[in-house]
Amino acid sequence: MPKKRVTLNALTTTAVELADTDGFDALALTGVAEKLGVAASTLYTHADGVDGLKYLVAVAATRNLTETVRNAAIGASGPDALTAMGFAYREFALDHPGQFASTLLPAKLEGDELATAKLTLLGVFVLVYQAIGHSEHEARLAARATCSAIHGFLALEHTNTPSSDHDADYRFLLNALQHGLLHTHAASQT
Amino acid sequence: MPKKRVTLNALTTTAVELADTDGFDALALTGVAEKLGVAASTLYTHADGVDGLKYLVAVAATRNLTETVRNAAIGASGPDALTAMGFAYREFALDHPGQFASTLLPAKLEGDELATAKLTLLGVFVLVYQAIGHSEHEARLAARATCSAIHGFLALEHTNTPSSDHDADYRFLLNALQHGLLHTHAASQT
DNA sequence: ACCTGAACACCGTTCAAGT
DNA sequence: ACCTGAACACCGTTCAAGT
């Protein structure tokens, strides 16, 4: 019998997979333990219960999302980059529903892993707005507004009454936001 | 001993209260039953398990939110009405976190109570945009975009990295969206 | 028709005991 | 240091039995 050893990496990976499969809320120590071939109580050596496990998933998911969005941003300039990022964000949410849901988990301590992961994600948007010509303050406002709008759309997309064309709705939202942000930018420069 | 009788109304009210107190996810048959003074199994006479209970909460919450937003819309015209609705929405979310969270629950059947409640809420926004001069199609797009953005902001407001001024952030988002929607409106008319 | 209590399954958590 | 299995609490759900 080979001794069963659990690494933090294997634990996280398995938890992320299970979250995407069964839903983030349904993520259970039992399921992860079974998939890893260990007793459920073993997981307390590596994570702080079910909340600790969900925290691990949230951190990994936020980082994965950040990388996806960042990759979408390269190679396109300004406004096009924003649209590309928006659609990459959406694709991530559709492909990884559990990871997307985990994004809502609040950070515990200011400056902890999850908090910094969230800041990094926001930072990608900030950079794009700065590249367009916004000041840092404006860019931060614009980035927060954009992330809020995107998250809201994706969260409601599958819960709300079915629209005829979600794709068009999303494009409309991104466009309106973009024009609105350009407006405030122009207004602040006059 | 007076016989304990549970009405659907008392059940819903208690569940809504408990959702706001303990969180929508933590809503439990046990807690509701205890607060009503009956055995947990009794609740199966009135609701279809825990999911049925959450469904009841979601319907009630959506209706409450709709009334709040509708009330905020009267007495102000056009753009001002939209801002007022946005802030009423936010106040509702802050005061009733459980009800706000229940808003994310998807409707089961098309045309069921929850689906129509969601449509009614959206309808309030549609009406305002029509009053401003948008066509019905445009108004529907604008309403969906607005609801998405508002929901996203409120969902992330307490989970994301603390901003210096959430109030300003929210105002900024509502403003940008409003200007962006006016832009697309103007563009489609030229 | 509505309510109760017993019963069972399932999950989270702790802990003494093994290696 | 890491893993196990027993133990316990808690919640959801079902059902036969009461009124």
Short mmCIF file of C-alpha atoms (C1' of nucleotides) in Angstrom, two decimals:
data_model
loop_
_atom_site.label_atom_id
_atom_site.label_comp_id
_atom_site.label_asym_id
_atom_site.label_seq_id
_atom_site.Cartn_x
_atom_site.Cartn_y
_atom_site.Cartn_z
CA MET A 1 0.00 0.00 0.00
CA PRO A 2 1.53 3.32 -0.99
CA LYS A 3 0.95 5.91 1.68
CA LYS A 4 -1.51 8.56 0.59
CA ARG A 5 -0.06 12.03 0.65
CA VAL A 6 -1.99 15.19 -0.08
CA THR A 7 -0.30 18.28 -1.42
CA LEU A 8 -1.82 21.72 -1.22
CA ASN A 9 -1.66 21.86 -4.99
CA ALA A 10 -3.58 18.64 -5.51
CA LEU A 11 -6.11 19.74 -2.93
CA THR A 12 -6.69 23.07 -4.65
CA THR A 13 -6.88 21.57 -8.12
CA THR A 14 -9.40 18.95 -7.05
CA ALA A 15 -11.49 21.51 -5.19
CA VAL A 16 -11.53 23.82 -8.20
CA GLU A 17 -12.61 20.99 -10.48
CA LEU A 18 -15.37 19.95 -8.12
CA ALA A 19 -16.56 23.52 -7.73
CA ASP A 20 -16.92 23.85 -11.48
CA THR A 21 -18.68 20.50 -11.73
CA ASP A 22 -21.07 20.58 -8.78
CA GLY A 23 -21.28 24.28 -8.08
CA PHE A 24 -19.30 26.40 -5.66
CA ASP A 25 -21.97 26.27 -2.97
CA ALA A 26 -22.11 22.49 -3.14
CA LEU A 27 -18.37 22.15 -2.66
CA ALA A 28 -17.93 19.62 0.15
CA LEU A 29 -14.98 18.23 2.08
CA THR A 30 -16.45 14.78 1.55
CA GLY A 31 -16.35 15.06 -2.21
CA VAL A 32 -12.82 16.41 -2.36
CA ALA A 33 -11.57 13.80 0.09
CA GLU A 34 -13.16 10.99 -1.88
CA LYS A 35 -11.65 12.25 -5.13
CA LEU A 36 -8.25 12.43 -3.45
CA GLY A 37 -8.65 9.00 -1.90
CA VAL A 38 -8.22 10.13 1.69
CA ALA A 39 -10.40 10.47 4.75
CA ALA A 40 -12.31 13.72 5.05
CA SER A 41 -10.64 14.58 8.33
CA THR A 42 -7.26 14.52 6.60
CA LEU A 43 -8.08 17.75 4.81
CA TYR A 44 -7.95 19.66 8.08
CA THR A 45 -4.19 19.27 7.93
CA HIS A 46 -4.07 21.36 4.76
CA ALA A 47 -7.04 23.69 4.91
CA ASP A 48 -9.11 25.31 7.61
CA GLY A 49 -12.30 23.37 7.12
CA VAL A 50 -14.79 23.97 4.38
CA ASP A 51 -14.38 27.73 4.53
CA GLY A 52 -10.63 27.38 4.11
CA LEU A 53 -11.21 25.15 1.11
CA LYS A 54 -13.52 27.67 -0.50
CA TYR A 55 -10.96 30.34 0.18
CA LEU A 56 -8.33 28.32 -1.68
CA VAL A 57 -10.70 27.98 -4.62
CA ALA A 58 -11.46 31.70 -4.64
CA VAL A 59 -7.79 32.62 -4.72
CA ALA A 60 -7.00 30.17 -7.52
CA ALA A 61 -10.08 31.22 -9.49
CA THR A 62 -9.31 34.93 -9.23
CA ARG A 63 -5.79 34.29 -10.46
CA ASN A 64 -7.01 32.13 -13.33
CA LEU A 65 -9.53 34.78 -14.32
CA THR A 66 -6.87 37.47 -14.16
CA GLU A 67 -4.58 35.52 -16.47
CA THR A 68 -7.42 34.91 -18.91
CA VAL A 69 -8.39 38.58 -19.01
CA ARG A 70 -4.78 39.70 -19.25
CA ASN A 71 -4.13 37.44 -22.20
CA ALA A 72 -7.20 38.78 -23.96
CA ALA A 73 -5.97 42.33 -23.49
CA ILE A 74 -2.65 41.91 -25.28
CA GLY A 75 -2.54 42.53 -29.00
CA ALA A 76 -5.57 44.81 -29.06
CA SER A 77 -5.48 48.52 -28.41
CA GLY A 78 -7.69 50.69 -26.25
CA PRO A 79 -11.40 50.17 -26.69
CA ASP A 80 -10.94 46.94 -28.61
CA ALA A 81 -8.93 45.57 -25.73
CA LEU A 82 -11.78 46.31 -23.35
CA THR A 83 -14.28 44.47 -25.48
CA ALA A 84 -11.89 41.54 -25.82
CA MET A 85 -11.41 41.46 -22.06
CA GLY A 86 -15.13 41.57 -21.50
CA PHE A 87 -15.72 38.59 -23.72
CA ALA A 88 -12.82 36.64 -22.26
CA TYR A 89 -14.32 37.30 -18.81
CA ARG A 90 -17.63 35.98 -20.03
CA GLU A 91 -16.11 32.89 -21.60
CA PHE A 92 -14.33 32.15 -18.34
CA ALA A 93 -17.58 32.42 -16.41
CA LEU A 94 -19.39 30.11 -18.80
CA ASP A 95 -16.61 27.53 -18.85
CA HIS A 96 -15.93 27.67 -15.12
CA PRO A 97 -19.16 28.46 -13.28
CA GLY A 98 -17.81 27.33 -9.92
CA GLN A 99 -14.72 29.48 -10.16
CA PHE A 100 -16.81 32.43 -11.28
CA ALA A 101 -19.13 32.02 -8.29
CA SER A 102 -16.16 31.79 -5.94
CA THR A 103 -15.20 35.26 -7.10
CA LEU A 104 -17.89 36.68 -4.85
CA LEU A 105 -16.26 35.42 -1.68
CA PRO A 106 -15.01 38.37 0.38
CA ALA A 107 -11.41 38.56 1.56
CA LYS A 108 -10.95 38.13 5.29
CA LEU A 109 -7.93 40.24 6.06
CA GLU A 110 -6.96 43.35 4.17
CA GLY A 111 -3.83 42.51 2.24
CA ASP A 112 -4.28 38.74 2.35
CA GLU A 113 -3.91 36.49 -0.67
CA LEU A 114 -7.47 36.88 -1.88
CA ALA A 115 -7.48 40.63 -1.42
CA THR A 116 -4.29 41.04 -3.44
CA ALA A 117 -5.57 38.64 -6.11
CA LYS A 118 -8.67 40.79 -6.45
CA LEU A 119 -6.53 43.91 -6.68
CA THR A 120 -4.42 42.33 -9.40
CA LEU A 121 -7.51 41.59 -11.47
CA LEU A 122 -8.72 45.15 -11.07
CA GLY A 123 -5.24 46.35 -11.95
CA VAL A 124 -5.46 44.90 -15.43
CA PHE A 125 -8.49 47.05 -16.13
CA VAL A 126 -6.85 50.08 -14.57
CA LEU A 127 -3.87 49.71 -16.89
CA VAL A 128 -6.05 49.61 -19.98
CA TYR A 129 -7.90 52.76 -18.98
CA GLN A 130 -4.64 54.52 -18.26
CA ALA A 131 -3.39 53.48 -21.71
CA ILE A 132 -6.46 55.13 -23.21
CA GLY A 133 -5.52 58.34 -21.49
CA HIS A 134 -7.36 58.39 -18.19
CA SER A 135 -5.62 59.65 -15.10
CA GLU A 136 -4.96 57.08 -12.43
CA HIS A 137 -7.89 58.25 -10.36
CA GLU A 138 -10.23 58.17 -13.35
CA ALA A 139 -8.86 54.82 -14.43
CA ARG A 140 -9.57 53.30 -11.03
CA LEU A 141 -13.14 54.58 -11.10
CA ALA A 142 -13.61 53.31 -14.63
CA ALA A 143 -12.08 49.93 -13.79
CA ARG A 144 -14.34 49.43 -10.78
CA ALA A 145 -17.38 50.41 -12.81
CA THR A 146 -16.43 48.04 -15.59
CA CYS A 147 -15.80 45.08 -13.29
CA SER A 148 -19.09 45.71 -11.52
CA ALA A 149 -21.05 45.86 -14.74
CA ILE A 150 -19.40 42.78 -16.19
CA HIS A 151 -19.85 40.75 -13.05
CA GLY A 152 -23.46 41.79 -12.75
CA PHE A 153 -24.29 40.85 -16.30
CA LEU A 154 -22.67 37.43 -16.01
CA ALA A 155 -24.26 36.74 -12.65
CA LEU A 156 -27.71 37.58 -13.96
CA GLU A 157 -27.28 36.10 -17.41
CA HIS A 158 -28.45 32.65 -16.40
CA THR A 159 -30.75 33.56 -13.59
CA ASN A 160 -32.83 36.21 -15.26
CA THR A 161 -35.64 35.87 -17.68
CA PRO A 162 -34.30 34.59 -20.99
CA SER A 163 -33.53 37.33 -23.45
CA SER A 164 -33.60 36.75 -27.17
CA ASP A 165 -29.94 37.49 -27.58
CA HIS A 166 -27.59 37.54 -24.63
CA ASP A 167 -24.64 38.20 -26.86
CA ALA A 168 -26.19 41.41 -28.17
CA ASP A 169 -27.21 42.43 -24.64
CA TYR A 170 -23.65 42.02 -23.45
CA ARG A 171 -22.21 43.92 -26.37
CA PHE A 172 -24.72 46.68 -25.74
CA LEU A 173 -23.71 46.94 -22.09
CA LEU A 174 -20.00 47.05 -22.86
CA ASN A 175 -20.56 49.66 -25.54
CA ALA A 176 -22.73 51.90 -23.42
CA LEU A 177 -20.27 51.73 -20.58
CA GLN A 178 -17.37 52.50 -22.85
CA HIS A 179 -19.06 55.54 -24.35
CA GLY A 180 -20.19 56.72 -20.94
CA LEU A 181 -16.66 56.45 -19.59
CA LEU A 182 -15.25 58.33 -22.56
CA HIS A 183 -17.83 61.03 -21.90
CA THR A 184 -16.83 61.51 -18.28
CA HIS A 185 -13.20 61.47 -19.35
CA ALA A 186 -13.78 64.17 -21.94
CA ALA A 187 -15.85 66.19 -19.48
CA SER A 188 -13.10 66.12 -16.88
CA GLN A 189 -10.58 67.37 -19.44
CA THR A 190 -12.53 70.38 -20.60
CA MET B 1 -52.61 23.92 24.29
CA PRO B 2 -53.59 25.92 21.24
CA LYS B 3 -52.98 23.97 18.07
CA LYS B 4 -50.11 25.34 16.07
CA ARG B 5 -51.09 26.38 12.61
CA VAL B 6 -48.73 27.60 9.94
CA THR B 7 -49.87 29.89 7.17
CA LEU B 8 -47.96 30.40 3.96
CA ASN B 9 -47.72 34.05 4.85
CA ALA B 10 -46.18 33.49 8.26
CA LEU B 11 -43.80 30.96 6.74
CA THR B 12 -42.64 33.39 4.08
CA THR B 13 -42.29 36.31 6.46
CA THR B 14 -40.26 34.29 8.93
CA ALA B 15 -38.05 32.89 6.19
CA VAL B 16 -37.42 36.36 4.76
CA GLU B 17 -36.50 37.68 8.20
CA LEU B 18 -34.14 34.81 8.85
CA ALA B 19 -32.54 35.18 5.44
CA ASP B 20 -31.78 38.83 6.16
CA THR B 21 -30.46 37.98 9.60
CA ASP B 22 -28.37 34.87 8.98
CA GLY B 23 -27.75 35.11 5.26
CA PHE B 24 -29.68 33.58 2.39
CA ASP B 25 -27.32 30.63 2.05
CA ALA B 26 -27.64 29.81 5.72
CA LEU B 27 -31.43 29.76 5.56
CA ALA B 28 -32.47 26.48 7.18
CA LEU B 29 -35.73 24.66 7.71
CA THR B 30 -34.67 24.09 11.30
CA GLY B 31 -34.36 27.77 12.03
CA VAL B 32 -37.66 28.70 10.44
CA ALA B 33 -39.48 25.85 12.17
CA GLU B 34 -38.08 26.82 15.54
CA LYS B 35 -39.08 30.44 15.06
CA LEU B 36 -42.58 29.32 14.10
CA GLY B 37 -42.76 26.91 17.01
CA VAL B 38 -43.42 23.81 14.92
CA ALA B 39 -41.52 20.68 14.00
CA ALA B 40 -39.25 20.99 10.98
CA SER B 41 -41.10 18.28 9.12
CA THR B 42 -44.26 20.36 9.31
CA LEU B 43 -42.87 22.79 6.78
CA TYR B 44 -43.08 20.16 4.05
CA THR B 45 -46.83 20.68 4.10
CA HIS B 46 -46.35 24.26 2.93
CA ALA B 47 -43.13 24.34 0.96
CA ASP B 48 -41.16 21.91 -1.13
CA GLY B 49 -38.20 21.47 1.19
CA VAL B 50 -35.40 23.93 1.58
CA ASP B 51 -35.35 24.79 -2.11
CA GLY B 52 -39.04 25.57 -2.02
CA LEU B 53 -38.46 27.81 0.97
CA LYS B 54 -35.71 29.70 -0.78
CA TYR B 55 -37.97 30.06 -3.77
CA LEU B 56 -40.64 31.67 -1.60
CA VAL B 57 -38.07 34.10 -0.25
CA ALA B 58 -36.82 34.95 -3.72
CA VAL B 59 -40.33 35.75 -4.96
CA ALA B 60 -41.15 37.90 -1.94
CA ALA B 61 -37.79 39.67 -2.10
CA THR B 62 -38.10 40.46 -5.80
CA ARG B 63 -41.54 41.92 -5.21
CA ASN B 64 -40.33 43.96 -2.26
CA LEU B 65 -37.42 45.26 -4.28
CA THR B 66 -39.72 46.14 -7.16
CA GLU B 67 -41.98 48.15 -4.91
CA THR B 68 -39.02 49.97 -3.39
CA VAL B 69 -37.60 50.88 -6.78
CA ARG B 70 -41.00 51.85 -8.14
CA ASN B 71 -41.64 54.19 -5.23
CA ALA B 72 -38.27 55.82 -5.77
CA ALA B 73 -39.09 56.45 -9.41
CA ILE B 74 -42.21 58.49 -8.85
CA GLY B 75 -41.89 62.21 -8.46
CA ALA B 76 -38.60 62.47 -10.32
CA SER B 77 -38.30 62.80 -14.06
CA GLY B 78 -36.04 61.00 -16.51
CA PRO B 79 -32.39 60.81 -15.55
CA ASP B 80 -33.07 61.89 -11.98
CA ALA B 81 -35.52 59.04 -11.63
CA LEU B 82 -32.84 56.58 -12.71
CA THR B 83 -30.40 57.84 -10.11
CA ALA B 84 -33.09 57.72 -7.45
CA MET B 85 -33.96 54.15 -8.43
CA GLY B 86 -30.32 53.17 -8.32
CA PHE B 87 -29.90 54.47 -4.81
CA ALA B 88 -33.15 52.93 -3.63
CA TYR B 89 -31.94 49.61 -5.02
CA ARG B 90 -28.71 50.02 -3.11
CA GLU B 91 -30.45 50.92 0.11
CA PHE B 92 -32.62 47.84 -0.20
CA ALA B 93 -29.55 45.65 -0.68
CA LEU B 94 -27.84 47.13 2.35
CA ASP B 95 -30.89 46.87 4.57
CA HIS B 96 -31.92 43.41 3.36
CA PRO B 97 -28.82 41.44 2.43
CA GLY B 98 -30.62 38.10 2.48
CA GLN B 99 -33.37 39.28 0.19
CA PHE B 100 -30.82 40.84 -2.12
CA ALA B 101 -28.87 37.58 -2.32
CA SER B 102 -32.06 35.63 -3.02
CA THR B 103 -32.46 37.75 -6.13
CA LEU B 104 -29.84 35.62 -7.82
CA LEU B 105 -31.91 32.47 -7.63
CA PRO B 106 -32.97 31.39 -11.13
CA ALA B 107 -36.60 30.76 -11.98
CA LYS B 108 -37.47 27.13 -12.59
CA LEU B 109 -40.25 27.32 -15.13
CA GLU B 110 -40.62 30.03 -17.71
CA GLY B 111 -43.61 32.08 -16.68
CA ASP B 112 -43.69 30.94 -13.06
CA GLU B 113 -44.06 33.33 -10.13
CA LEU B 114 -40.38 34.12 -9.82
CA ALA B 115 -39.94 34.66 -13.54
CA THR B 116 -42.85 37.09 -13.70
CA ALA B 117 -41.63 38.88 -10.57
CA LYS B 118 -38.25 39.37 -12.23
CA LEU B 119 -39.96 40.66 -15.36
CA THR B 120 -41.97 43.13 -13.33
CA LEU B 121 -38.83 44.53 -11.76
CA LEU B 122 -37.21 44.90 -15.16
CA GLY B 123 -40.41 46.48 -16.43
CA VAL B 124 -40.04 49.42 -14.08
CA PHE B 125 -36.71 50.27 -15.66
CA VAL B 126 -38.10 49.75 -19.15
CA LEU B 127 -40.85 52.26 -18.47
CA VAL B 128 -38.42 54.91 -17.32
CA TYR B 129 -36.29 54.52 -20.43
CA GLN B 130 -39.36 54.71 -22.61
CA ALA B 131 -40.38 57.89 -20.83
CA ILE B 132 -37.00 59.36 -21.71
CA GLY B 133 -37.68 58.66 -25.36
CA HIS B 134 -36.18 55.26 -26.09
CA SER B 135 -38.04 52.83 -28.31
CA GLU B 136 -39.28 49.69 -26.60
CA HIS B 137 -36.42 47.65 -27.99
CA GLU B 138 -33.85 50.18 -26.89
CA ALA B 139 -35.52 50.56 -23.52
CA ARG B 140 -35.34 46.82 -22.92
CA LEU B 141 -31.66 46.76 -23.76
CA ALA B 142 -31.01 49.77 -21.56
CA ALA B 143 -33.03 48.28 -18.70
CA ARG B 144 -31.16 44.99 -18.79
CA ALA B 145 -27.83 46.80 -18.90
CA THR B 146 -28.81 48.99 -15.98
CA CYS B 147 -30.01 46.11 -13.82
CA SER B 148 -26.86 44.14 -14.57
CA ALA B 149 -24.59 47.02 -13.67
CA ILE B 150 -26.48 47.85 -10.50
CA HIS B 151 -26.60 44.26 -9.34
CA GLY B 152 -22.91 43.79 -10.08
CA PHE B 153 -21.89 46.84 -8.14
CA LEU B 154 -23.94 45.90 -5.11
CA ALA B 155 -22.78 42.29 -5.17
CA LEU B 156 -19.14 43.33 -5.30
CA GLU B 157 -19.43 46.32 -3.00
CA HIS B 158 -18.80 44.35 0.15
CA THR B 159 -16.67 41.58 -1.23
CA ASN B 160 -14.13 43.58 -3.13
CA THR B 161 -11.16 45.49 -1.90
CA PRO B 162 -12.35 48.49 0.07
CA SER B 163 -12.50 51.65 -1.97
CA SER B 164 -12.13 55.05 -0.40
CA ASP B 165 -15.62 56.08 -1.35
CA HIS B 166 -18.23 53.56 -2.42
CA ASP B 167 -20.83 56.24 -2.72
CA ALA B 168 -18.77 58.11 -5.29
CA ASP B 169 -18.00 54.87 -7.12
CA TYR B 170 -21.66 54.07 -7.39
CA ARG B 171 -22.57 57.54 -8.58
CA PHE B 172 -19.80 57.32 -11.15
CA LEU B 173 -21.12 54.02 -12.48
CA LEU B 174 -24.70 55.26 -12.73
CA ASN B 175 -23.56 58.43 -14.46
CA ALA B 176 -21.33 56.68 -16.97
CA LEU B 177 -24.05 54.23 -17.82
CA GLN B 178 -26.60 56.98 -18.23
CA HIS B 179 -24.39 58.97 -20.57
CA GLY B 180 -23.47 55.85 -22.52
CA LEU B 181 -27.11 54.95 -22.96
CA LEU B 182 -27.96 58.46 -24.11
CA HIS B 183 -25.13 58.19 -26.61
CA THR B 184 -26.42 54.96 -28.16
CA HIS B 185 -29.88 56.45 -28.15
CA ALA B 186 -28.73 59.53 -30.01
CA ALA B 187 -26.66 57.45 -32.42
CA SER B 188 -29.61 55.25 -33.31
CA GLN B 189 -31.71 58.29 -34.08
CA THR B 190 -29.31 59.94 -36.49
"C1'" DA C 1 -55.90 18.46 6.00
"C1'" DC C 2 -52.26 19.46 9.10
"C1'" DC C 3 -48.93 18.37 12.68
"C1'" DT C 4 -45.68 15.22 15.37
"C1'" DG C 5 -41.80 12.31 16.48
"C1'" DA C 6 -38.89 8.70 15.18
"C1'" DA C 7 -35.78 7.35 11.85
"C1'" DC C 8 -32.21 7.67 8.38
"C1'" DA C 9 -28.68 9.79 5.28
"C1'" DC C 10 -25.28 13.13 4.81
"C1'" DC C 11 -21.81 16.58 5.96
"C1'" DG C 12 -18.62 19.25 9.10
"C1'" DT C 13 -15.63 18.94 12.84
"C1'" DT C 14 -12.85 17.09 16.70
"C1'" DC C 15 -9.76 13.96 18.68
"C1'" DA C 16 -7.24 10.02 20.31
"C1'" DA C 17 -4.59 6.72 18.09
"C1'" DG C 18 -1.65 5.02 14.61
"C1'" DT C 19 2.69 5.53 11.03
"C1'" DA D 1 4.30 15.70 10.51
"C1'" DC D 2 0.53 13.44 8.34
"C1'" DC D 3 -3.25 10.19 8.07
"C1'" DT D 4 -7.14 7.23 10.07
"C1'" DG D 5 -11.45 5.93 12.18
"C1'" DA D 6 -14.66 6.66 15.69
"C1'" DA D 7 -17.56 9.90 17.59
"C1'" DC D 8 -20.70 13.76 17.85
"C1'" DA D 9 -23.62 17.71 16.29
"C1'" DC D 10 -26.51 19.44 12.86
"C1'" DC D 11 -29.59 19.63 8.93
"C1'" DG D 12 -32.69 17.71 5.23
"C1'" DT D 13 -36.04 14.42 4.25
"C1'" DT D 14 -39.40 10.61 4.70
"C1'" DC D 15 -43.08 8.33 6.85
"C1'" DA D 16 -46.23 6.10 9.95
"C1'" DA D 17 -49.08 7.72 13.43
"C1'" DG D 18 -51.87 11.01 15.71
"C1'" DT D 19 -55.72 15.10 15.72
#
